[in-house]
mmCIF file of C-alpha atoms and ligand atoms in Angstrom:
data_model
loop_
_atom_site.group_PDB
_atom_site.id
_atom_site.type_symbol
_atom_site.label_atom_id
_atom_site.label_comp_id
_atom_site.label_asym_id
_atom_site.label_seq_id
_atom_site.Cartn_x
_atom_site.Cartn_y
_atom_site.Cartn_z
ATOM 1 C CA MET R 975 74.514 -112.751 -4.764
ATOM 2 C CA THR R 976 75.743 -116.321 -4.262
ATOM 3 C CA ARG R 977 73.103 -118.660 -2.823
ATOM 4 C CA PRO R 978 73.761 -121.608 -0.514
ATOM 5 C CA THR R 979 73.498 -125.046 -2.156
ATOM 6 C CA ILE R 980 72.108 -126.526 1.069
ATOM 7 C CA SER R 981 71.250 -125.372 4.571
ATOM 8 C CA ILE R 982 71.572 -127.591 7.642
ATOM 9 C CA ARG R 983 70.187 -126.353 10.979
ATOM 10 C CA GLY R 984 70.632 -122.795 9.773
ATOM 11 C CA VAL R 985 74.227 -123.295 8.584
ATOM 12 C CA ASP R 986 74.434 -122.136 4.975
ATOM 13 C CA VAL R 987 76.604 -124.491 2.914
ATOM 14 C CA PHE R 988 78.153 -123.348 -0.374
ATOM 15 C CA GLU R 989 79.347 -126.628 -1.867
ATOM 16 C CA ALA R 990 82.303 -126.401 -4.266
ATOM 17 C CA TYR R 991 82.304 -122.604 -3.911
ATOM 18 C CA LEU R 992 86.061 -122.569 -4.580
ATOM 19 C CA SER R 993 87.211 -124.034 -7.906
ATOM 20 C CA PRO R 994 90.256 -126.344 -7.900
ATOM 21 C CA PRO R 995 92.570 -123.547 -9.229
ATOM 22 C CA GLU R 996 91.246 -121.180 -6.531
ATOM 23 C CA GLN R 997 91.880 -123.845 -3.890
ATOM 24 C CA GLN R 998 95.435 -124.293 -5.165
ATOM 25 C CA ALA R 999 96.063 -120.529 -5.062
ATOM 26 C CA LEU R 1000 94.698 -120.380 -1.501
ATOM 27 C CA VAL R 1001 97.098 -123.135 -0.430
ATOM 28 C CA GLU R 1002 99.976 -121.037 -1.832
ATOM 29 C CA ASP R 1003 98.714 -118.010 0.138
ATOM 30 C CA LEU R 1004 98.597 -120.148 3.267
ATOM 31 C CA ARG R 1005 102.132 -121.423 2.802
ATOM 32 C CA ALA R 1006 103.257 -117.780 3.019
ATOM 33 C CA VAL R 1007 101.126 -117.210 6.151
ATOM 34 C CA ILE R 1008 102.600 -120.304 7.842
ATOM 35 C CA ARG R 1009 106.148 -119.222 6.966
ATOM 36 C CA GLN R 1010 105.549 -115.978 8.877
ATOM 37 C CA ALA R 1011 103.398 -117.464 11.638
ATOM 38 C CA PRO R 1012 104.305 -121.147 12.127
ATOM 39 C CA LEU R 1013 101.645 -123.702 13.081
ATOM 40 C CA PHE R 1014 101.604 -124.621 16.772
ATOM 41 C CA SER R 1015 99.733 -127.155 18.907
ATOM 42 C CA PRO R 1016 97.562 -125.247 21.378
ATOM 43 C CA VAL R 1017 97.367 -126.558 24.922
ATOM 44 C CA THR R 1018 93.968 -126.401 26.606
ATOM 45 C CA PRO R 1019 93.533 -124.820 30.044
ATOM 46 C CA GLY R 1020 93.262 -128.432 31.299
ATOM 47 C CA GLY R 1021 96.803 -129.061 30.061
ATOM 48 C CA ARG R 1022 95.966 -131.281 27.073
ATOM 49 C CA ARG R 1023 97.555 -130.739 23.693
ATOM 50 C CA MET R 1024 94.985 -130.279 20.916
ATOM 51 C CA SER R 1025 95.352 -132.684 17.964
ATOM 52 C CA VAL R 1026 94.735 -129.839 15.484
ATOM 53 C CA ARG R 1027 97.654 -127.518 14.714
ATOM 54 C CA MET R 1028 96.851 -123.825 14.301
ATOM 55 C CA THR R 1029 97.972 -120.385 13.374
ATOM 56 C CA SER R 1030 96.187 -117.162 12.414
ATOM 57 C CA ALA R 1031 96.235 -114.123 10.159
ATOM 58 C CA GLY R 1032 94.676 -110.724 10.811
ATOM 59 C CA ARG R 1033 94.451 -108.224 13.694
ATOM 60 C CA TYR R 1034 93.894 -111.049 16.141
ATOM 61 C CA GLY R 1035 94.791 -114.695 16.364
ATOM 62 C CA TRP R 1036 93.233 -117.337 18.530
ATOM 63 C CA VAL R 1037 95.570 -118.858 21.108
ATOM 64 C CA SER R 1038 95.218 -121.268 23.987
ATOM 65 C CA ASP R 1039 97.540 -122.212 26.819
ATOM 66 C CA ARG R 1040 97.368 -123.069 30.515
ATOM 67 C CA SER R 1041 96.026 -119.587 31.266
ATOM 68 C CA GLY R 1042 93.044 -120.013 28.941
ATOM 69 C CA TYR R 1043 91.583 -119.474 25.469
ATOM 70 C CA ARG R 1044 91.748 -115.953 24.079
ATOM 71 C CA TYR R 1045 92.368 -113.712 21.108
ATOM 72 C CA ALA R 1046 95.872 -112.252 21.029
ATOM 73 C CA SER R 1047 97.470 -109.604 18.815
ATOM 74 C CA HIS R 1048 100.690 -111.634 18.496
ATOM 75 C CA HIS R 1049 101.774 -115.179 17.682
ATOM 76 C CA PRO R 1050 103.141 -117.164 20.679
ATOM 77 C CA ASP R 1051 106.616 -116.580 19.128
ATOM 78 C CA GLY R 1052 106.095 -112.812 19.644
ATOM 79 C CA ASP R 1053 105.519 -111.531 16.093
ATOM 80 C CA ALA R 1054 102.391 -109.780 14.851
ATOM 81 C CA TRP R 1055 100.105 -112.047 12.759
ATOM 82 C CA PRO R 1056 100.460 -111.691 8.971
ATOM 83 C CA PRO R 1057 97.622 -109.972 7.085
ATOM 84 C CA ILE R 1058 94.635 -112.031 5.931
ATOM 85 C CA PRO R 1059 95.268 -113.002 2.274
ATOM 86 C CA GLU R 1060 93.310 -110.898 -0.235
ATOM 87 C CA ARG R 1061 91.818 -114.021 -1.832
ATOM 88 C CA VAL R 1062 90.315 -114.976 1.545
ATOM 89 C CA LEU R 1063 88.918 -111.480 2.117
ATOM 90 C CA ALA R 1064 87.235 -111.641 -1.306
ATOM 91 C CA VAL R 1065 85.220 -114.699 -0.177
ATOM 92 C CA TRP R 1066 84.120 -112.822 2.962
ATOM 93 C CA ARG R 1067 83.064 -109.793 0.889
ATOM 94 C CA ASP R 1068 80.964 -111.988 -1.382
ATOM 95 C CA LEU R 1069 79.303 -114.191 1.256
ATOM 96 C CA VAL R 1070 79.190 -111.915 4.329
ATOM 97 C CA SER R 1071 79.745 -108.215 3.728
ATOM 98 C CA PRO R 1072 81.936 -105.694 1.942
ATOM 99 C CA GLU R 1073 81.293 -103.236 4.828
ATOM 100 C CA ARG R 1074 83.371 -104.858 7.536
ATOM 101 C CA ALA R 1075 86.427 -107.085 7.203
ATOM 102 C CA PRO R 1076 87.007 -110.035 9.561
ATOM 103 C CA ASP R 1077 89.509 -109.485 12.394
ATOM 104 C CA CYS R 1078 90.780 -113.044 12.487
ATOM 105 C CA CYS R 1079 91.455 -115.819 10.016
ATOM 106 C CA LEU R 1080 92.140 -118.921 12.072
ATOM 107 C CA VAL R 1081 94.043 -121.620 10.177
ATOM 108 C CA ASN R 1082 93.344 -125.135 11.496
ATOM 109 C CA TRP R 1083 95.471 -127.977 10.166
ATOM 110 C CA TYR R 1084 94.253 -131.560 10.616
ATOM 111 C CA ASP R 1085 96.419 -134.551 9.916
ATOM 112 C CA GLU R 1086 95.150 -138.131 10.007
ATOM 113 C CA GLY R 1087 93.646 -138.694 13.441
ATOM 114 C CA ALA R 1088 93.177 -135.020 14.322
ATOM 115 C CA ARG R 1089 89.730 -133.971 15.506
ATOM 116 C CA MET R 1090 87.955 -131.131 17.225
ATOM 117 C CA GLY R 1091 85.462 -131.925 19.965
ATOM 118 C CA LEU R 1092 82.035 -130.287 20.174
ATOM 119 C CA HIS R 1093 82.369 -126.691 21.365
ATOM 120 C CA GLN R 1094 80.848 -123.236 20.950
ATOM 121 C CA ASP R 1095 82.679 -120.238 19.493
ATOM 122 C CA ARG R 1096 82.079 -117.647 22.187
ATOM 123 C CA ASP R 1097 85.344 -115.812 22.720
ATOM 124 C CA GLU R 1098 84.245 -112.955 20.451
ATOM 125 C CA ALA R 1099 82.813 -109.700 21.831
ATOM 126 C CA ASP R 1100 80.339 -109.379 18.956
ATOM 127 C CA PHE R 1101 78.137 -112.330 17.892
ATOM 128 C CA GLY R 1102 76.251 -110.161 15.410
ATOM 129 C CA TRP R 1103 78.528 -111.050 12.507
ATOM 130 C CA PRO R 1104 78.476 -114.483 10.870
ATOM 131 C CA VAL R 1105 81.423 -116.880 11.023
ATOM 132 C CA LEU R 1106 82.709 -118.110 7.662
ATOM 133 C CA SER R 1107 84.568 -121.403 7.242
ATOM 134 C CA LEU R 1108 86.543 -122.586 4.179
ATOM 135 C CA SER R 1109 87.547 -126.248 3.804
ATOM 136 C CA LEU R 1110 90.611 -127.387 1.846
ATOM 137 C CA GLY R 1111 92.143 -130.823 1.332
ATOM 138 C CA ASP R 1112 90.841 -134.072 2.790
ATOM 139 C CA GLU R 1113 87.168 -134.390 3.717
ATOM 140 C CA GLY R 1114 86.168 -133.715 7.304
ATOM 141 C CA LEU R 1115 83.098 -135.034 9.112
ATOM 142 C CA PHE R 1116 81.439 -131.935 10.563
ATOM 143 C CA ARG R 1117 78.952 -132.365 13.394
ATOM 144 C CA ILE R 1118 76.444 -129.760 14.433
ATOM 145 C CA GLY R 1119 74.323 -129.799 17.583
ATOM 146 C CA ASN R 1120 72.327 -127.268 19.541
ATOM 147 C CA THR R 1121 72.883 -124.028 21.456
ATOM 148 C CA THR R 1122 73.048 -126.045 24.678
ATOM 149 C CA ARG R 1123 75.122 -129.187 25.305
ATOM 150 C CA GLY R 1124 73.495 -132.500 24.425
ATOM 151 C CA GLY R 1125 70.502 -133.324 22.249
ATOM 152 C CA LYS R 1126 70.432 -134.632 18.707
ATOM 153 C CA THR R 1127 73.232 -133.774 16.304
ATOM 154 C CA GLU R 1128 73.562 -133.942 12.516
ATOM 155 C CA SER R 1129 76.693 -134.590 10.490
ATOM 156 C CA ILE R 1130 77.871 -133.707 7.002
ATOM 157 C CA TRP R 1131 81.129 -134.304 5.160
ATOM 158 C CA LEU R 1132 82.912 -131.072 4.260
ATOM 159 C CA ARG R 1133 84.874 -131.306 1.017
ATOM 160 C CA SER R 1134 87.719 -129.274 -0.408
ATOM 161 C CA GLY R 1135 86.283 -126.013 -1.748
ATOM 162 C CA ASP R 1136 83.157 -126.024 0.431
ATOM 163 C CA VAL R 1137 82.348 -122.856 2.398
ATOM 164 C CA LEU R 1138 80.062 -122.629 5.453
ATOM 165 C CA ARG R 1139 78.341 -119.524 6.827
ATOM 166 C CA MET R 1140 77.027 -119.439 10.385
ATOM 167 C CA GLY R 1141 74.943 -116.358 11.135
ATOM 168 C CA GLY R 1142 72.010 -115.478 13.351
ATOM 169 C CA GLU R 1143 70.594 -118.288 15.485
ATOM 170 C CA VAL R 1144 73.290 -120.867 14.621
ATOM 171 C CA ARG R 1145 76.177 -118.586 15.545
ATOM 172 C CA LEU R 1146 76.235 -120.152 19.023
ATOM 173 C CA VAL R 1147 75.546 -123.817 18.315
ATOM 174 C CA TYR R 1148 77.881 -126.608 19.394
ATOM 175 C CA HIS R 1149 79.947 -127.989 16.512
ATOM 176 C CA GLY R 1150 83.087 -129.989 15.850
ATOM 177 C CA ILE R 1151 85.032 -132.230 13.466
ATOM 178 C CA ASP R 1152 84.815 -135.956 14.301
ATOM 179 C CA ARG R 1153 87.386 -137.195 11.803
ATOM 180 C CA VAL R 1154 89.186 -136.622 8.550
ATOM 181 C CA LYS R 1155 89.140 -139.079 5.646
ATOM 182 C CA PRO R 1156 92.761 -139.696 4.558
ATOM 183 C CA GLY R 1157 93.398 -139.747 0.813
ATOM 184 C CA SER R 1158 90.067 -138.120 -0.090
ATOM 185 C CA SER R 1159 91.667 -135.118 -1.830
ATOM 186 C CA THR R 1160 94.789 -134.561 -3.920
ATOM 187 C CA LEU R 1161 95.034 -130.816 -3.094
ATOM 188 C CA LEU R 1162 97.704 -131.175 -0.411
ATOM 189 C CA PRO R 1163 100.707 -133.267 -1.474
ATOM 190 C CA ARG R 1164 101.085 -134.844 1.971
ATOM 191 C CA GLY R 1165 97.340 -135.040 2.651
ATOM 192 C CA GLY R 1166 95.501 -133.537 5.601
ATOM 193 C CA ARG R 1167 92.731 -130.982 5.946
ATOM 194 C CA ILE R 1168 92.927 -127.231 6.325
ATOM 195 C CA ASN R 1169 90.063 -125.140 7.649
ATOM 196 C CA LEU R 1170 90.025 -121.357 7.578
ATOM 197 C CA THR R 1171 87.630 -119.714 10.025
ATOM 198 C CA LEU R 1172 86.925 -116.019 9.572
ATOM 199 C CA ARG R 1173 85.494 -114.013 12.455
ATOM 200 C CA VAL R 1174 84.780 -110.487 13.593
ATOM 201 C CA VAL R 1175 86.202 -110.324 17.106
ATOM 202 C CA ASP R 1176 85.438 -106.838 18.488
HETATM 203 C C1 LIG F 98 79.070 -123.585 13.473
HETATM 204 N N1 LIG F 98 86.648 -125.257 13.370
HETATM 205 O O1 LIG F 98 88.000 -123.344 14.767
HETATM 206 S S1 LIG F 98 84.679 -124.822 11.049
HETATM 207 C C2 LIG F 98 86.846 -123.620 15.148
HETATM 208 O O2 LIG F 98 86.637 -127.322 10.612
HETATM 209 C C3 LIG F 98 86.105 -124.705 14.454
HETATM 210 O O3 LIG F 98 88.253 -126.570 11.801
HETATM 211 C C4 LIG F 98 86.088 -126.390 12.694
HETATM 212 O O4 LIG F 98 85.068 -125.039 14.873
HETATM 213 C C5 LIG F 98 87.053 -126.784 11.615
HETATM 214 O O5 LIG F 98 86.270 -123.044 16.056
HETATM 215 C C6 LIG F 98 84.736 -126.167 12.158
HETATM 216 C C7 LIG F 98 82.993 -124.624 10.935
HETATM 217 C C8 LIG F 98 82.372 -123.813 11.993
HETATM 218 C C9 LIG F 98 83.017 -122.764 12.592
HETATM 219 C C10 LIG F 98 82.335 -121.977 13.498
HETATM 220 C C11 LIG F 98 81.011 -122.238 13.797
HETATM 221 C C12 LIG F 98 81.088 -124.090 12.306
HETATM 222 C C13 LIG F 98 80.386 -123.316 13.203
HETATM 223 C C14 LIG F 98 80.283 -121.441 14.705
HETATM 224 C C15 LIG F 98 78.969 -121.727 14.954
HETATM 225 C C16 LIG F 98 78.364 -122.788 14.353
HETATM 226 FE FE1 LIG F 99 84.379 -123.628 16.344
#
């Protein structure tokens, strides 16, 4: 059983869970995912283009357009999402459960200047399972708040190889990425940050 290195507001942090060679292998897996399911810039229901580019693997992918946020069984291009890489599933089995696989592996790609505002993850039908997040590449400043909007927040830098687990009470807290620190990792040749978010959807 792997234990968290720190816990912040109920978020379990596994610092440097992935070794540099494991991180490199994951990046190769993700290149194959992105070849099959290209990154796209989601548009919010309000009509704004998100600064983060995304794609997904698994039974469902997360999409957003003028008609709203939702899980969809196909990429906006029309193809089914590729399977979640085995190496990613192995992390889920170790830190969440071998009993149930995640339905969705959301791939978020941040370049310099990309951010993700404070939000809740509440498009899933089942909040009983934890969410697992894997960080790769440049460091990202992660901010965590409360289950309602407003109030005090806390921030931590997420580094390449760090894994976060959000289960129980914190599953519905507001969270986001304020900024990415360019040049803070050599994992990705052109820089940037990748986050993988694993979720059970239904
Ligand atoms: C805390 N992604 O895709 S992952 C998202 O780094 C998202 O790309 C961020 O938030 C990223 O929805 C943060 C960490 C994370 C994910 C889900 C959470 C933290 C969470 C759900 C509840 C509480
Ligand atoms: Fe989120």
